[in-house]
Amino acid sequence: MPPTNQQSSPKPASNLDLFTIPPSFLLQIGTASILLLLISGKTTARALEAIGEASEELFRGDRLPNLDFPDEHEINQDEKIYTK
């Protein structure tokens, strides 16, 4: 029968430094990164919205130049020249 006062063998030291970092520090880093991600997402959405509105203003009809279209009479005379 084995003795009852057996000592447990010492646990081998792990080389994982992740577990030596306090959980509160990990929580702070995670929170800061999530907040930064949310803020940058909102900023990106606003910037894309502003670009969209600017492109609408660019292609608005009242800002485009007027084009000179030929009259019907001129078109018919040009067709006669090309058909001869």
mmCIF file of C-alpha atoms in Angstrom:
data_model
loop_
_atom_site.group_PDB
_atom_site.id
_atom_site.type_symbol
_atom_site.label_atom_id
_atom_site.label_comp_id
_atom_site.label_asym_id
_atom_site.label_seq_id
_atom_site.Cartn_x
_atom_site.Cartn_y
_atom_site.Cartn_z
ATOM 1 C CA MET A 1 0.000 0.000 0.000
ATOM 2 C CA PRO A 2 1.378 3.401 -0.950
ATOM 3 C CA PRO A 3 1.942 5.994 1.749
ATOM 4 C CA THR A 4 -0.817 8.513 2.246
ATOM 5 C CA ASN A 5 1.542 11.488 2.429
ATOM 6 C CA GLN A 6 2.459 11.547 -1.199
ATOM 7 C CA GLN A 7 3.627 14.894 -2.437
ATOM 8 C CA SER A 8 2.418 15.972 -5.815
ATOM 9 C CA SER A 9 5.086 16.567 -8.374
ATOM 10 C CA PRO A 10 5.755 20.251 -9.097
ATOM 11 C CA LYS A 11 3.952 21.570 -12.154
ATOM 12 C CA PRO A 12 6.209 22.354 -15.085
ATOM 13 C CA ALA A 13 6.434 26.066 -15.804
ATOM 14 C CA SER A 14 4.807 26.948 -19.104
ATOM 15 C CA ASN A 15 6.436 29.386 -21.462
ATOM 16 C CA LEU A 16 3.162 31.076 -22.374
ATOM 17 C CA ASP A 17 3.494 34.759 -21.507
ATOM 18 C CA LEU A 18 -0.168 35.355 -22.300
ATOM 19 C CA PHE A 19 -1.266 34.004 -18.966
ATOM 20 C CA THR A 20 1.106 36.268 -17.067
ATOM 21 C CA ILE A 21 -0.666 39.356 -18.429
ATOM 22 C CA PRO A 22 -3.404 40.455 -16.034
ATOM 23 C CA PRO A 23 -6.941 39.988 -17.365
ATOM 24 C CA SER A 24 -7.844 43.626 -16.623
ATOM 25 C CA PHE A 25 -5.109 44.780 -19.014
ATOM 26 C CA LEU A 26 -6.388 42.425 -21.720
ATOM 27 C CA LEU A 27 -9.902 43.793 -21.169
ATOM 28 C CA GLN A 28 -8.665 47.380 -21.519
ATOM 29 C CA ILE A 29 -6.840 46.593 -24.758
ATOM 30 C CA GLY A 30 -9.893 44.780 -26.152
ATOM 31 C CA THR A 31 -12.241 47.608 -25.209
ATOM 32 C CA ALA A 32 -10.021 50.263 -26.752
ATOM 33 C CA SER A 33 -9.706 48.334 -30.006
ATOM 34 C CA ILE A 34 -13.486 47.804 -30.255
ATOM 35 C CA LEU A 35 -14.162 51.512 -29.612
ATOM 36 C CA LEU A 36 -11.569 52.497 -32.211
ATOM 37 C CA LEU A 37 -13.186 50.123 -34.703
ATOM 38 C CA LEU A 38 -16.655 51.596 -34.086
ATOM 39 C CA ILE A 39 -15.425 55.184 -34.410
ATOM 40 C CA SER A 40 -13.520 54.468 -37.614
ATOM 41 C CA GLY A 41 -16.573 52.683 -39.048
ATOM 42 C CA LYS A 42 -18.805 55.686 -38.387
ATOM 43 C CA THR A 43 -16.212 58.059 -39.838
ATOM 44 C CA THR A 44 -15.867 55.930 -42.956
ATOM 45 C CA ALA A 45 -19.640 55.826 -43.419
ATOM 46 C CA ARG A 46 -19.870 59.613 -43.120
ATOM 47 C CA ALA A 47 -17.018 60.113 -45.595
ATOM 48 C CA LEU A 48 -18.626 57.791 -48.146
ATOM 49 C CA GLU A 49 -21.938 59.587 -47.703
ATOM 50 C CA ALA A 50 -20.249 62.952 -48.304
ATOM 51 C CA ILE A 51 -18.544 61.614 -51.435
ATOM 52 C CA GLY A 52 -21.898 60.357 -52.702
ATOM 53 C CA GLU A 53 -23.558 63.724 -52.158
ATOM 54 C CA ALA A 54 -20.675 65.513 -53.868
ATOM 55 C CA SER A 55 -20.959 63.256 -56.908
ATOM 56 C CA GLU A 56 -24.701 63.970 -57.091
ATOM 57 C CA GLU A 57 -23.954 67.691 -57.117
ATOM 58 C CA LEU A 58 -21.383 67.198 -59.832
ATOM 59 C CA PHE A 59 -23.820 65.492 -62.178
ATOM 60 C CA ARG A 60 -26.807 67.703 -61.467
ATOM 61 C CA GLY A 61 -28.386 68.972 -64.684
ATOM 62 C CA ASP A 62 -28.277 72.680 -63.931
ATOM 63 C CA ARG A 63 -24.495 72.609 -63.575
ATOM 64 C CA LEU A 64 -23.773 70.821 -66.836
ATOM 65 C CA PRO A 65 -22.989 72.921 -69.909
ATOM 66 C CA ASN A 66 -25.611 73.382 -72.599
ATOM 67 C CA LEU A 67 -24.901 71.387 -75.721
ATOM 68 C CA ASP A 68 -25.619 72.768 -79.166
ATOM 69 C CA PHE A 69 -27.819 70.297 -81.015
ATOM 70 C CA PRO A 70 -28.200 70.736 -84.754
ATOM 71 C CA ASP A 71 -31.598 71.676 -86.130
ATOM 72 C CA GLU A 72 -33.704 69.180 -88.036
ATOM 73 C CA HIS A 73 -33.109 71.115 -91.258
ATOM 74 C CA GLU A 74 -29.314 70.839 -90.856
ATOM 75 C CA ILE A 75 -29.528 67.113 -90.143
ATOM 76 C CA ASN A 76 -31.590 66.485 -93.295
ATOM 77 C CA GLN A 77 -29.136 68.454 -95.441
ATOM 78 C CA ASP A 78 -26.170 66.508 -93.998
ATOM 79 C CA GLU A 79 -27.899 63.230 -94.808
ATOM 80 C CA LYS A 80 -28.446 64.368 -98.412
ATOM 81 C CA ILE A 81 -24.757 65.190 -98.771
ATOM 82 C CA TYR A 82 -23.670 61.769 -97.500
ATOM 83 C CA THR A 83 -26.166 59.845 -99.642
ATOM 84 C CA LYS A 84 -25.078 61.467 -102.921
#
